mmCIF file of C-alpha atoms in Angstrom:
data_model
loop_
_atom_site.group_PDB
_atom_site.id
_atom_site.type_symbol
_atom_site.label_atom_id
_atom_site.label_comp_id
_atom_site.label_asym_id
_atom_site.label_seq_id
_atom_site.Cartn_x
_atom_site.Cartn_y
_atom_site.Cartn_z
ATOM 1 C CA UNK S 1 21.797 131.757 125.789
ATOM 2 C CA UNK S 2 24.045 128.674 125.709
ATOM 3 C CA UNK S 3 21.727 126.701 123.430
ATOM 4 C CA UNK S 4 21.745 129.343 120.705
ATOM 5 C CA UNK S 5 25.506 129.702 121.209
ATOM 6 C CA UNK S 6 25.884 125.990 120.585
ATOM 7 C CA UNK S 7 24.007 126.378 117.303
ATOM 8 C CA UNK S 8 26.196 129.304 116.285
ATOM 9 C CA UNK S 9 29.335 127.306 117.053
ATOM 10 C CA UNK S 10 28.046 124.354 115.049
ATOM 11 C CA UNK S 11 27.231 126.577 112.079
ATOM 12 C CA UNK S 12 30.718 128.128 112.161
ATOM 13 C CA UNK S 13 32.216 124.635 112.326
ATOM 14 C CA UNK S 14 30.229 123.512 109.286
ATOM 15 C CA UNK S 15 31.392 126.584 107.366
ATOM 16 C CA UNK S 16 35.018 126.182 108.445
ATOM 17 C CA UNK S 17 35.182 122.481 107.591
ATOM 18 C CA UNK S 18 33.524 123.139 104.237
ATOM 19 C CA UNK S 19 36.281 125.654 103.454
ATOM 20 C CA UNK S 20 38.944 123.185 104.590
ATOM 21 C CA UNK S 21 37.417 120.498 102.352
ATOM 22 C CA UNK S 22 37.544 122.895 99.385
ATOM 23 C CA UNK S 23 41.289 123.411 99.984
ATOM 24 C CA UNK S 24 41.854 119.671 100.273
ATOM 25 C CA UNK S 25 39.931 119.145 97.043
ATOM 26 C CA UNK S 26 42.145 121.685 95.248
ATOM 27 C CA UNK S 27 45.290 119.992 96.540
ATOM 28 C CA UNK S 28 44.155 116.555 95.400
ATOM 29 C CA UNK S 29 43.092 117.900 91.996
ATOM 30 C CA UNK S 30 46.567 119.417 91.499
ATOM 31 C CA UNK S 31 48.608 116.472 92.730
ATOM 32 C CA UNK S 32 50.107 116.146 89.225
ATOM 33 C CA UNK S 33 50.387 119.866 88.439
ATOM 34 C CA UNK S 34 54.023 120.922 88.025
ATOM 35 C CA UNK S 35 55.044 123.707 90.364
ATOM 36 C CA UNK S 36 51.779 123.566 92.340
ATOM 37 C CA UNK S 37 52.005 124.611 95.993
ATOM 38 C CA UNK S 38 49.453 123.313 98.494
ATOM 39 C CA UNK S 39 47.080 125.443 100.513
ATOM 40 C CA UNK S 40 46.066 124.452 104.025
ATOM 41 C CA UNK S 41 43.439 125.524 106.534
ATOM 42 C CA UNK S 42 44.389 127.313 109.736
ATOM 43 C CA UNK S 43 41.654 127.152 112.375
ATOM 44 C CA UNK S 44 41.206 129.786 115.074
ATOM 45 C CA UNK S 45 38.764 129.671 117.973
ATOM 46 C CA UNK S 46 36.300 132.513 118.516
ATOM 47 C CA UNK S 47 35.228 133.446 122.059
ATOM 48 C CA UNK S 48 32.580 136.001 122.975
ATOM 49 C CA UNK S 49 33.248 135.958 126.698
ATOM 50 C CA UNK S 50 33.157 133.603 129.710
ATOM 51 C CA UNK S 51 32.864 133.808 133.498
ATOM 52 C CA UNK S 52 32.859 131.369 136.387
ATOM 53 C CA UNK S 53 29.087 130.969 136.157
ATOM 54 C CA UNK S 54 28.367 131.371 132.435
ATOM 55 C CA UNK S 55 29.856 130.308 129.132
ATOM 56 C CA UNK S 56 29.251 132.002 125.785
ATOM 57 C CA UNK S 57 30.474 129.982 122.851
ATOM 58 C CA UNK S 58 32.066 131.704 119.893
ATOM 59 C CA UNK S 59 32.824 128.941 117.416
ATOM 60 C CA UNK S 60 35.666 128.721 114.930
ATOM 61 C CA UNK S 61 37.095 130.711 112.019
ATOM 62 C CA UNK S 62 39.330 129.434 109.227
ATOM 63 C CA UNK S 63 42.021 131.176 107.172
ATOM 64 C CA UNK S 64 44.038 130.073 104.163
ATOM 65 C CA UNK S 65 47.736 129.308 104.506
ATOM 66 C CA UNK S 66 49.685 129.452 101.239
ATOM 67 C CA UNK S 67 52.631 127.022 101.295
ATOM 68 C CA UNK S 68 54.328 128.706 98.343
ATOM 69 C CA UNK S 69 57.855 128.464 99.745
ATOM 70 C CA UNK S 70 57.664 124.662 100.042
ATOM 71 C CA UNK S 71 60.165 122.854 97.780
ATOM 72 C CA UNK S 72 58.767 120.148 95.521
ATOM 73 C CA UNK S 73 60.667 117.114 94.279
ATOM 74 C CA UNK S 74 62.587 117.559 91.015
ATOM 75 C CA UNK S 75 61.640 115.054 88.335
ATOM 76 C CA UNK S 76 63.381 114.315 85.035
ATOM 77 C CA UNK S 77 61.964 115.612 81.760
ATOM 78 C CA UNK S 78 62.769 114.650 78.182
ATOM 79 C CA UNK S 79 62.179 118.246 77.025
ATOM 80 C CA UNK S 80 65.487 120.125 77.007
ATOM 81 C CA UNK S 81 63.836 123.505 77.610
ATOM 82 C CA UNK S 82 62.015 122.374 80.760
ATOM 83 C CA UNK S 83 63.650 123.626 83.938
ATOM 84 C CA UNK S 84 63.224 123.679 87.695
ATOM 85 C CA UNK S 85 64.498 125.813 90.550
ATOM 86 C CA UNK S 86 66.320 123.897 93.263
ATOM 87 C CA UNK S 87 66.048 126.247 96.226
ATOM 88 C CA UNK S 88 64.486 129.652 96.726
ATOM 89 C CA UNK S 89 63.076 131.856 94.020
ATOM 90 C CA UNK S 90 60.683 132.041 91.090
ATOM 91 C CA UNK S 91 60.883 132.297 87.328
ATOM 92 C CA UNK S 92 60.020 135.775 86.082
ATOM 93 C CA UNK S 93 57.332 135.826 83.379
ATOM 94 C CA UNK S 94 55.231 138.357 81.490
ATOM 95 C CA UNK S 95 52.040 138.004 79.448
ATOM 96 C CA UNK S 96 53.701 139.240 76.248
ATOM 97 C CA UNK S 97 57.071 139.964 74.692
ATOM 98 C CA UNK S 98 56.745 143.714 75.290
ATOM 99 C CA UNK S 99 54.570 143.559 78.405
ATOM 100 C CA UNK S 100 55.501 145.161 81.725
ATOM 101 C CA UNK S 101 52.937 143.012 83.570
ATOM 102 C CA UNK S 102 55.402 140.869 85.529
ATOM 103 C CA UNK S 103 54.430 137.700 87.385
ATOM 104 C CA UNK S 104 56.269 134.794 89.014
ATOM 105 C CA UNK S 105 56.013 131.030 88.805
ATOM 106 C CA UNK S 106 57.694 127.796 89.859
ATOM 107 C CA UNK S 107 56.275 125.861 86.921
ATOM 108 C CA UNK S 108 59.218 125.461 84.557
ATOM 109 C CA UNK S 109 57.422 123.586 81.758
ATOM 110 C CA UNK S 110 58.726 126.031 79.154
ATOM 111 C CA UNK S 111 58.808 125.199 75.467
ATOM 112 C CA UNK S 112 59.760 127.132 72.326
ATOM 113 C CA UNK S 113 56.705 128.700 70.667
ATOM 114 C CA UNK S 114 56.236 129.369 66.970
ATOM 115 C CA UNK S 115 58.019 132.722 67.289
ATOM 116 C CA UNK S 116 61.041 131.233 69.048
ATOM 117 C CA UNK S 117 60.239 132.447 72.579
ATOM 118 C CA UNK S 118 60.358 130.282 75.692
ATOM 119 C CA UNK S 119 56.792 130.167 76.993
ATOM 120 C CA UNK S 120 54.599 128.257 79.427
ATOM 121 C CA UNK S 121 51.123 128.777 78.053
ATOM 122 C CA UNK S 122 50.683 132.541 77.873
ATOM 123 C CA UNK S 123 53.656 133.241 80.160
ATOM 124 C CA UNK S 124 56.903 134.449 78.532
ATOM 125 C CA UNK S 125 60.104 133.577 80.411
ATOM 126 C CA UNK S 126 62.369 136.531 81.203
ATOM 127 C CA UNK S 127 66.168 136.632 81.246
ATOM 128 C CA UNK S 128 69.260 138.684 80.489
ATOM 129 C CA UNK S 129 71.205 138.465 77.172
ATOM 130 C CA UNK S 130 74.763 137.172 77.446
ATOM 131 C CA UNK S 131 77.892 136.974 75.361
ATOM 132 C CA UNK S 132 79.136 133.648 74.047
ATOM 133 C CA UNK S 133 80.913 132.895 77.338
ATOM 134 C CA UNK S 134 77.714 133.376 79.364
ATOM 135 C CA UNK S 135 78.478 136.801 80.880
ATOM 136 C CA UNK S 136 75.483 139.143 81.118
ATOM 137 C CA UNK S 137 76.029 142.026 78.702
ATOM 138 C CA UNK S 138 73.636 144.711 79.955
ATOM 139 C CA UNK S 139 73.354 144.252 83.711
ATOM 140 C CA UNK S 140 70.990 142.247 85.903
ATOM 141 C CA UNK S 141 68.391 144.947 86.506
ATOM 142 C CA UNK S 142 64.650 144.722 85.900
ATOM 143 C CA UNK S 143 64.918 147.185 83.004
ATOM 144 C CA UNK S 144 67.442 144.905 81.265
ATOM 145 C CA UNK S 145 65.136 141.866 81.323
ATOM 146 C CA UNK S 146 63.966 140.482 77.987
ATOM 147 C CA UNK S 147 61.601 137.755 76.896
ATOM 148 C CA UNK S 148 63.972 134.906 76.075
ATOM 149 C CA UNK S 149 64.101 134.553 72.291
ATOM 150 C CA UNK S 150 65.867 131.343 71.287
ATOM 151 C CA UNK S 151 66.382 132.636 67.745
ATOM 152 C CA UNK S 152 68.304 135.709 68.953
ATOM 153 C CA UNK S 153 71.468 134.035 67.627
ATOM 154 C CA UNK S 154 70.047 131.825 64.878
ATOM 155 C CA UNK S 155 73.425 131.240 63.230
ATOM 156 C CA UNK S 156 77.010 131.417 64.368
ATOM 157 C CA UNK S 157 80.425 132.113 62.854
ATOM 158 C CA UNK S 158 83.594 133.428 64.446
ATOM 159 C CA UNK S 159 86.984 134.445 63.152
ATOM 160 C CA UNK S 160 90.119 132.798 64.488
ATOM 161 C CA UNK S 161 91.654 135.189 67.025
ATOM 162 C CA UNK S 162 93.818 132.799 69.022
ATOM 163 C CA UNK S 163 95.968 129.945 67.748
ATOM 164 C CA UNK S 164 98.131 127.737 69.943
ATOM 165 C CA UNK S 165 100.935 125.760 68.316
ATOM 166 C CA UNK S 166 102.833 122.718 69.516
ATOM 167 C CA UNK S 167 105.661 121.158 67.487
ATOM 168 C CA UNK S 168 109.240 119.946 67.671
ATOM 169 C CA UNK S 169 111.729 121.470 65.233
ATOM 170 C CA UNK S 170 114.436 118.842 64.592
ATOM 171 C CA UNK S 171 117.725 119.910 66.194
ATOM 172 C CA UNK S 172 119.834 117.985 63.700
ATOM 173 C CA UNK S 173 118.399 119.831 60.692
ATOM 174 C CA UNK S 174 120.988 121.650 58.593
ATOM 175 C CA UNK S 175 121.096 125.428 58.352
ATOM 176 C CA UNK S 176 118.692 126.703 55.659
ATOM 177 C CA UNK S 177 116.640 123.489 55.865
ATOM 178 C CA UNK S 178 112.894 124.125 55.558
ATOM 179 C CA UNK S 179 109.797 122.251 56.623
ATOM 180 C CA UNK S 180 106.117 123.034 56.100
ATOM 181 C CA UNK S 181 102.935 122.557 58.118
ATOM 182 C CA UNK S 182 99.323 123.375 57.276
ATOM 183 C CA UNK S 183 97.047 125.327 59.625
ATOM 184 C CA UNK S 184 93.261 125.776 59.344
ATOM 185 C CA UNK S 185 91.805 129.160 60.290
ATOM 186 C CA UNK S 186 88.434 130.925 59.891
ATOM 187 C CA UNK S 187 87.581 134.434 58.727
ATOM 188 C CA UNK S 188 84.883 136.569 60.396
ATOM 189 C CA UNK S 189 82.202 135.061 58.143
ATOM 190 C CA UNK S 190 83.060 131.532 59.204
ATOM 191 C CA UNK S 191 84.823 130.618 55.963
ATOM 192 C CA UNK S 192 87.435 127.930 56.432
ATOM 193 C CA UNK S 193 90.868 128.632 54.961
ATOM 194 C CA UNK S 194 94.296 127.124 55.202
ATOM 195 C CA UNK S 195 97.697 128.721 55.504
ATOM 196 C CA UNK S 196 101.081 127.035 55.273
ATOM 197 C CA UNK S 197 103.725 127.626 57.919
ATOM 198 C CA UNK S 198 107.274 127.420 56.579
ATOM 199 C CA UNK S 199 109.846 126.605 59.268
ATOM 200 C CA UNK S 200 113.405 127.540 58.216
ATOM 201 C CA UNK S 201 116.493 126.909 60.305
ATOM 202 C CA UNK S 202 118.539 130.094 59.966
ATOM 203 C CA UNK S 203 121.430 129.239 62.301
ATOM 204 C CA UNK S 204 122.389 127.410 65.454
ATOM 205 C CA UNK S 205 119.288 127.189 67.696
ATOM 206 C CA UNK S 206 117.528 129.777 65.533
ATOM 207 C CA UNK S 207 114.516 129.390 63.234
ATOM 208 C CA UNK S 208 111.964 131.525 61.438
ATOM 209 C CA UNK S 209 108.271 130.809 60.868
ATOM 210 C CA UNK S 210 106.506 132.481 57.955
ATOM 211 C CA UNK S 211 102.888 132.117 56.872
ATOM 212 C CA UNK S 212 101.603 131.867 53.315
ATOM 213 C CA UNK S 213 98.557 133.730 52.049
ATOM 214 C CA UNK S 214 95.407 131.813 53.072
ATOM 215 C CA UNK S 215 93.735 129.713 50.416
ATOM 216 C CA UNK S 216 90.492 127.777 50.119
ATOM 217 C CA UNK S 217 90.611 124.376 51.765
ATOM 218 C CA UNK S 218 90.982 122.694 48.378
ATOM 219 C CA UNK S 219 93.873 125.040 47.553
ATOM 220 C CA UNK S 220 92.330 126.305 44.306
ATOM 221 C CA UNK S 221 92.032 130.017 45.190
ATOM 222 C CA UNK S 222 93.767 132.600 47.355
ATOM 223 C CA UNK S 223 91.401 134.162 49.897
ATOM 224 C CA UNK S 224 93.527 136.852 51.554
ATOM 225 C CA UNK S 225 96.924 138.462 52.068
ATOM 226 C CA UNK S 226 99.257 137.909 55.018
ATOM 227 C CA UNK S 227 100.540 141.308 56.182
ATOM 228 C CA UNK S 228 102.606 140.244 59.210
ATOM 229 C CA UNK S 229 106.368 139.614 59.084
ATOM 230 C CA UNK S 230 108.074 136.248 59.641
ATOM 231 C CA UNK S 231 108.602 135.268 63.276
ATOM 232 C CA UNK S 232 112.087 134.626 64.683
ATOM 233 C CA UNK S 233 112.355 131.761 67.161
ATOM 234 C CA UNK S 234 115.382 131.035 69.398
ATOM 235 C CA UNK S 235 116.001 127.946 71.519
ATOM 236 C CA UNK S 236 118.179 127.220 74.541
ATOM 237 C CA UNK S 237 120.917 124.571 74.472
ATOM 238 C CA UNK S 238 118.575 122.104 76.185
ATOM 239 C CA UNK S 239 115.953 122.463 73.423
ATOM 240 C CA UNK S 240 113.549 124.619 75.382
ATOM 241 C CA UNK S 241 112.138 127.810 73.956
ATOM 242 C CA UNK S 242 114.334 130.866 74.585
ATOM 243 C CA UNK S 243 112.597 133.775 72.871
ATOM 244 C CA UNK S 244 110.187 134.784 70.112
ATOM 245 C CA UNK S 245 110.321 137.998 68.094
ATOM 246 C CA UNK S 246 108.157 139.930 67.713
ATOM 247 C CA UNK S 247 106.585 139.294 71.089
ATOM 248 C CA UNK S 248 103.780 138.517 71.310
ATOM 249 C CA UNK S 249 103.748 136.871 67.872
ATOM 250 C CA UNK S 250 100.758 137.742 65.681
ATOM 251 C CA UNK S 251 99.458 136.614 62.295
ATOM 252 C CA UNK S 252 97.578 139.377 60.444
ATOM 253 C CA UNK S 253 95.575 138.874 57.251
ATOM 254 C CA UNK S 254 93.961 141.561 55.091
ATOM 255 C CA UNK S 255 91.970 141.763 51.849
ATOM 256 C CA UNK S 256 89.804 138.717 52.368
ATOM 257 C CA UNK S 257 88.100 137.967 49.065
ATOM 258 C CA UNK S 258 85.133 136.568 51.010
ATOM 259 C CA UNK S 259 84.254 140.066 52.216
ATOM 260 C CA UNK S 260 85.309 139.281 55.770
ATOM 261 C CA UNK S 261 86.971 141.746 58.127
ATOM 262 C CA UNK S 262 90.761 141.794 58.450
ATOM 263 C CA UNK S 263 92.095 139.125 60.813
ATOM 264 C CA UNK S 264 94.505 139.420 63.722
ATOM 265 C CA UNK S 265 95.459 136.078 65.205
ATOM 266 C CA UNK S 266 97.396 135.896 68.460
ATOM 267 C CA UNK S 267 99.885 133.013 68.289
ATOM 268 C CA UNK S 268 100.751 130.973 71.367
ATOM 269 C CA UNK S 269 104.048 129.226 70.609
ATOM 270 C CA UNK S 270 104.834 128.304 74.191
ATOM 271 C CA UNK S 271 106.530 129.702 77.280
ATOM 272 C CA UNK S 272 110.234 130.499 77.477
ATOM 273 C CA UNK S 273 112.195 127.826 79.331
ATOM 274 C CA UNK S 274 109.677 125.070 78.571
ATOM 275 C CA UNK S 275 108.755 122.682 75.775
ATOM 276 C CA UNK S 276 104.990 123.195 76.175
ATOM 277 C CA UNK S 277 104.715 124.831 72.739
ATOM 278 C CA UNK S 278 107.682 124.766 70.387
ATOM 279 C CA UNK S 279 110.839 122.796 71.147
ATOM 280 C CA UNK S 280 114.075 121.912 69.354
ATOM 281 C CA UNK S 281 115.077 118.352 70.155
ATOM 282 C CA UNK S 282 116.758 115.651 68.138
ATOM 283 C CA UNK S 283 114.506 113.424 66.073
ATOM 284 C CA UNK S 284 115.044 109.692 65.589
ATOM 285 C CA UNK S 285 113.116 109.683 62.298
ATOM 286 C CA UNK S 286 114.969 108.753 59.115
ATOM 287 C CA UNK S 287 113.249 111.603 57.300
ATOM 288 C CA UNK S 288 113.101 114.846 59.236
ATOM 289 C CA UNK S 289 109.767 116.660 59.452
ATOM 290 C CA UNK S 290 107.749 118.999 61.644
ATOM 291 C CA UNK S 291 104.475 117.619 62.980
ATOM 292 C CA UNK S 292 102.383 120.570 64.085
ATOM 293 C CA UNK S 293 99.396 120.353 66.451
ATOM 294 C CA UNK S 294 97.147 123.398 66.764
ATOM 295 C CA UNK S 295 94.098 124.619 68.641
ATOM 296 C CA UNK S 296 92.164 127.709 67.551
ATOM 297 C CA UNK S 297 88.973 129.512 68.552
ATOM 298 C CA UNK S 298 87.472 130.096 65.100
ATOM 299 C CA UNK S 299 84.080 128.648 64.212
ATOM 300 C CA UNK S 300 82.631 127.782 60.826
ATOM 301 C CA UNK S 301 79.117 128.911 59.907
ATOM 302 C CA UNK S 302 76.409 126.963 61.697
ATOM 303 C CA UNK S 303 72.599 127.119 61.910
ATOM 304 C CA UNK S 304 70.540 126.747 65.084
ATOM 305 C CA UNK S 305 69.491 123.174 65.823
ATOM 306 C CA UNK S 306 68.435 123.139 69.470
ATOM 307 C CA UNK S 307 68.160 124.817 72.875
ATOM 308 C CA UNK S 308 69.212 123.506 76.272
ATOM 309 C CA UNK S 309 69.443 124.787 79.841
ATOM 310 C CA UNK S 310 72.381 124.323 82.209
ATOM 311 C CA UNK S 311 72.980 126.095 85.542
ATOM 312 C CA UNK S 312 70.504 128.817 84.670
ATOM 313 C CA UNK S 313 72.099 129.565 81.288
ATOM 314 C CA UNK S 314 70.253 129.104 78.002
ATOM 315 C CA UNK S 315 72.514 127.508 75.381
ATOM 316 C CA UNK S 316 71.961 127.407 71.623
ATOM 317 C CA UNK S 317 73.358 124.449 69.647
ATOM 318 C CA UNK S 318 74.340 124.622 65.977
ATOM 319 C CA UNK S 319 74.806 122.148 63.152
ATOM 320 C CA UNK S 320 78.565 122.794 63.086
ATOM 321 C CA UNK S 321 78.846 120.999 66.410
ATOM 322 C CA UNK S 322 79.278 124.107 68.534
ATOM 323 C CA UNK S 323 77.109 125.734 71.192
ATOM 324 C CA UNK S 324 77.084 129.120 72.896
ATOM 325 C CA UNK S 325 75.309 130.855 75.760
ATOM 326 C CA UNK S 326 72.575 133.316 74.778
ATOM 327 C CA UNK S 327 70.666 134.163 77.995
ATOM 328 C CA UNK S 328 70.775 133.931 81.785
ATOM 329 C CA UNK S 329 67.435 132.985 83.347
ATOM 330 C CA UNK S 330 66.339 135.543 85.964
ATOM 331 C CA UNK S 331 65.354 134.236 89.410
ATOM 332 C CA UNK S 332 63.215 136.444 91.675
ATOM 333 C CA UNK S 333 63.326 136.092 95.464
ATOM 334 C CA UNK S 334 61.028 137.607 98.099
ATOM 335 C CA UNK S 335 61.284 138.353 101.811
ATOM 336 C CA UNK S 336 57.993 136.494 102.328
ATOM 337 C CA UNK S 337 57.190 134.265 99.349
ATOM 338 C CA UNK S 338 54.169 132.814 101.163
ATOM 339 C CA UNK S 339 52.633 136.287 100.962
ATOM 340 C CA UNK S 340 52.447 136.245 97.157
ATOM 341 C CA UNK S 341 49.016 136.501 95.564
ATOM 342 C CA UNK S 342 47.936 133.485 93.506
ATOM 343 C CA UNK S 343 46.726 134.460 90.027
ATOM 344 C CA UNK S 344 45.929 130.988 88.675
ATOM 345 C CA UNK S 345 47.828 128.662 86.322
ATOM 346 C CA UNK S 346 50.646 128.471 88.872
ATOM 347 C CA UNK S 347 51.408 132.183 88.516
ATOM 348 C CA UNK S 348 51.803 134.615 91.409
ATOM 349 C CA UNK S 349 52.024 138.379 91.741
ATOM 350 C CA UNK S 350 53.829 140.454 94.338
ATOM 351 C CA UNK S 351 51.842 141.922 97.230
ATOM 352 C CA UNK S 352 52.451 144.113 100.262
ATOM 353 C CA UNK S 353 52.815 140.933 102.329
ATOM 354 C CA UNK S 354 55.418 139.354 100.038
ATOM 355 C CA UNK S 355 57.416 142.529 99.475
ATOM 356 C CA UNK S 356 59.054 143.454 96.201
ATOM 357 C CA UNK S 357 61.041 141.051 94.042
ATOM 358 C CA UNK S 358 64.836 140.910 94.143
ATOM 359 C CA UNK S 359 66.248 139.752 90.802
ATOM 360 C CA UNK S 360 69.242 137.419 90.803
ATOM 361 C CA UNK S 361 71.320 135.257 88.541
ATOM 362 C CA UNK S 362 70.557 131.645 89.453
ATOM 363 C CA UNK S 363 72.667 130.347 92.324
ATOM 364 C CA UNK S 364 73.657 133.790 93.642
ATOM 365 C CA UNK S 365 72.538 135.933 96.587
ATOM 366 C CA UNK S 366 70.429 133.162 98.086
ATOM 367 C CA UNK S 367 68.572 132.345 94.865
ATOM 368 C CA UNK S 368 68.190 128.685 93.961
ATOM 369 C CA UNK S 369 69.927 127.018 91.051
ATOM 370 C CA UNK S 370 68.098 126.459 87.757
ATOM 371 C CA UNK S 371 68.363 122.867 86.532
ATOM 372 C CA UNK S 372 67.651 121.954 82.916
ATOM 373 C CA UNK S 373 65.554 118.974 81.763
ATOM 374 C CA UNK S 374 63.850 118.887 85.170
ATOM 375 C CA UNK S 375 60.427 119.864 86.492
ATOM 376 C CA UNK S 376 59.308 120.560 90.040
ATOM 377 C CA UNK S 377 56.535 118.199 91.111
ATOM 378 C CA UNK S 378 53.450 119.309 93.000
ATOM 379 C CA UNK S 379 53.879 119.514 96.776
ATOM 380 C CA UNK S 380 50.471 117.871 97.257
ATOM 381 C CA UNK S 381 50.715 114.440 98.867
ATOM 382 C CA UNK S 382 47.539 112.419 98.291
ATOM 383 C CA UNK S 383 48.038 110.303 101.431
ATOM 384 C CA UNK S 384 48.215 113.412 103.596
ATOM 385 C CA UNK S 385 45.275 115.011 101.814
ATOM 386 C CA UNK S 386 43.091 111.911 102.272
ATOM 387 C CA UNK S 387 43.906 111.917 105.977
ATOM 388 C CA UNK S 388 42.993 115.605 106.184
ATOM 389 C CA UNK S 389 39.807 114.925 104.259
ATOM 390 C CA UNK S 390 38.679 112.257 106.712
ATOM 391 C CA UNK S 391 39.373 114.606 109.627
ATOM 392 C CA UNK S 392 37.335 117.353 107.969
ATOM 393 C CA UNK S 393 34.505 114.911 107.248
ATOM 394 C CA UNK S 394 34.397 113.700 110.852
ATOM 395 C CA UNK S 395 34.435 117.239 112.224
ATOM 396 C CA UNK S 396 31.677 118.274 109.811
ATOM 397 C CA UNK S 397 29.521 115.265 110.837
ATOM 398 C CA UNK S 398 30.075 116.003 114.502
ATOM 399 C CA UNK S 399 29.029 119.648 114.032
ATOM 400 C CA UNK S 400 25.890 118.464 112.237
ATOM 401 C CA UNK S 401 25.131 116.212 115.219
ATOM 402 C CA UNK S 402 25.444 119.217 117.522
ATOM 403 C CA UNK S 403 22.827 121.014 115.436
ATOM 404 C CA UNK S 404 20.553 117.983 115.557
ATOM 405 C CA UNK S 405 20.923 117.711 119.335
ATOM 406 C CA UNK S 406 20.259 121.436 119.804
ATOM 407 C CA UNK S 407 17.165 121.159 117.630
ATOM 408 C CA UNK S 408 15.781 118.367 119.815
ATOM 409 C CA UNK S 409 16.540 120.366 122.939
ATOM 410 C CA UNK S 410 14.658 123.347 121.484
ATOM 411 C CA UNK S 411 11.718 121.031 120.788
ATOM 412 C CA UNK S 412 11.810 119.845 124.412
ATOM 413 C CA UNK S 413 11.887 123.446 125.670
ATOM 414 C CA UNK S 414 8.946 124.513 123.497
ATOM 415 C CA UNK S 415 6.940 121.453 124.586
ATOM 416 C CA UNK S 416 7.612 122.277 128.233
ATOM 417 C CA UNK S 417 6.427 125.883 127.729
ATOM 418 C CA UNK S 418 3.199 124.710 126.152
#
């Protein structure tokens, strides 16, 4: 009967619009929630059958559309450990440091908890440990993931292993003339020491460089023993470097009194045929000297002072002015991210619809880049939601009017029967 069908359609409309209003309410409530993705109502008509002479109404059904893959605007944050994904993918999180219960989120409001881990509420951010240069050390597999512990490298110290030298040895110096230069180096414990380089002209266009035993920076105590031989340096007639022996030149130090490991320092004195390192040119100075400039990779002892994020890499900063990479943030991508199951608090779990997660280093294999000191804003737009709310309200009121009209028609029919 068409009249009862009209009532059924009106009831389905009331139910559908109520569901749509609930979604709109959620979106408005989360307009300021970082990483929140809107949900929207998808309406579908229901038909029970029609013919040229009759019409049977079916009404309407509503389903939920998850807009999880929608990109939100990136906003600045004053917290250095906050981060956002620009592009596809999700942060990988667990509910504990040793938990295998893996979930995914776009909310990058991570901070360092009392144990040193990067967390967002009860969610622990996952990543891969790296060496100081930022290269992953144990592979980018799921089994290699760890909860990111910012205190994993709480202090830093590194021995000098490479030392580049740039200086001009005065061409007009007499044979057997000597000059000295001081060089700062570090042992494996981060202890600063100094060694003196003695430059001696041994003949035409020929010099030697010998290193003294390292001492404390104030020169009061000897800290180790130089075990390498003096280095022979030859120059071309135009003052460019000709050859160095032994090649490559190396400074080796043993018996550190600090308890440090023996040192082997690779010396970069320049390239043959150039003056990029050592040269032998005439000096216009009244008093001849050798002014040595050096660069070395040693680091003094330093304690952890802060954590920052850059290009998906977690960096630790130390009070000696240095920083180093400690983790790569893992980014998970899905074939159908809109098929993920919402778990609350901006966290999602994989489902049969989403497919399994593919783990990536940020910015590779289609994964988005991870930006530090940023947060992804909610995708809810209040103007759009208010417009949707008014549409839902009007449709709900209209369906209620249909029920009222059908009720009056039933009353008319019953009166006519009586």
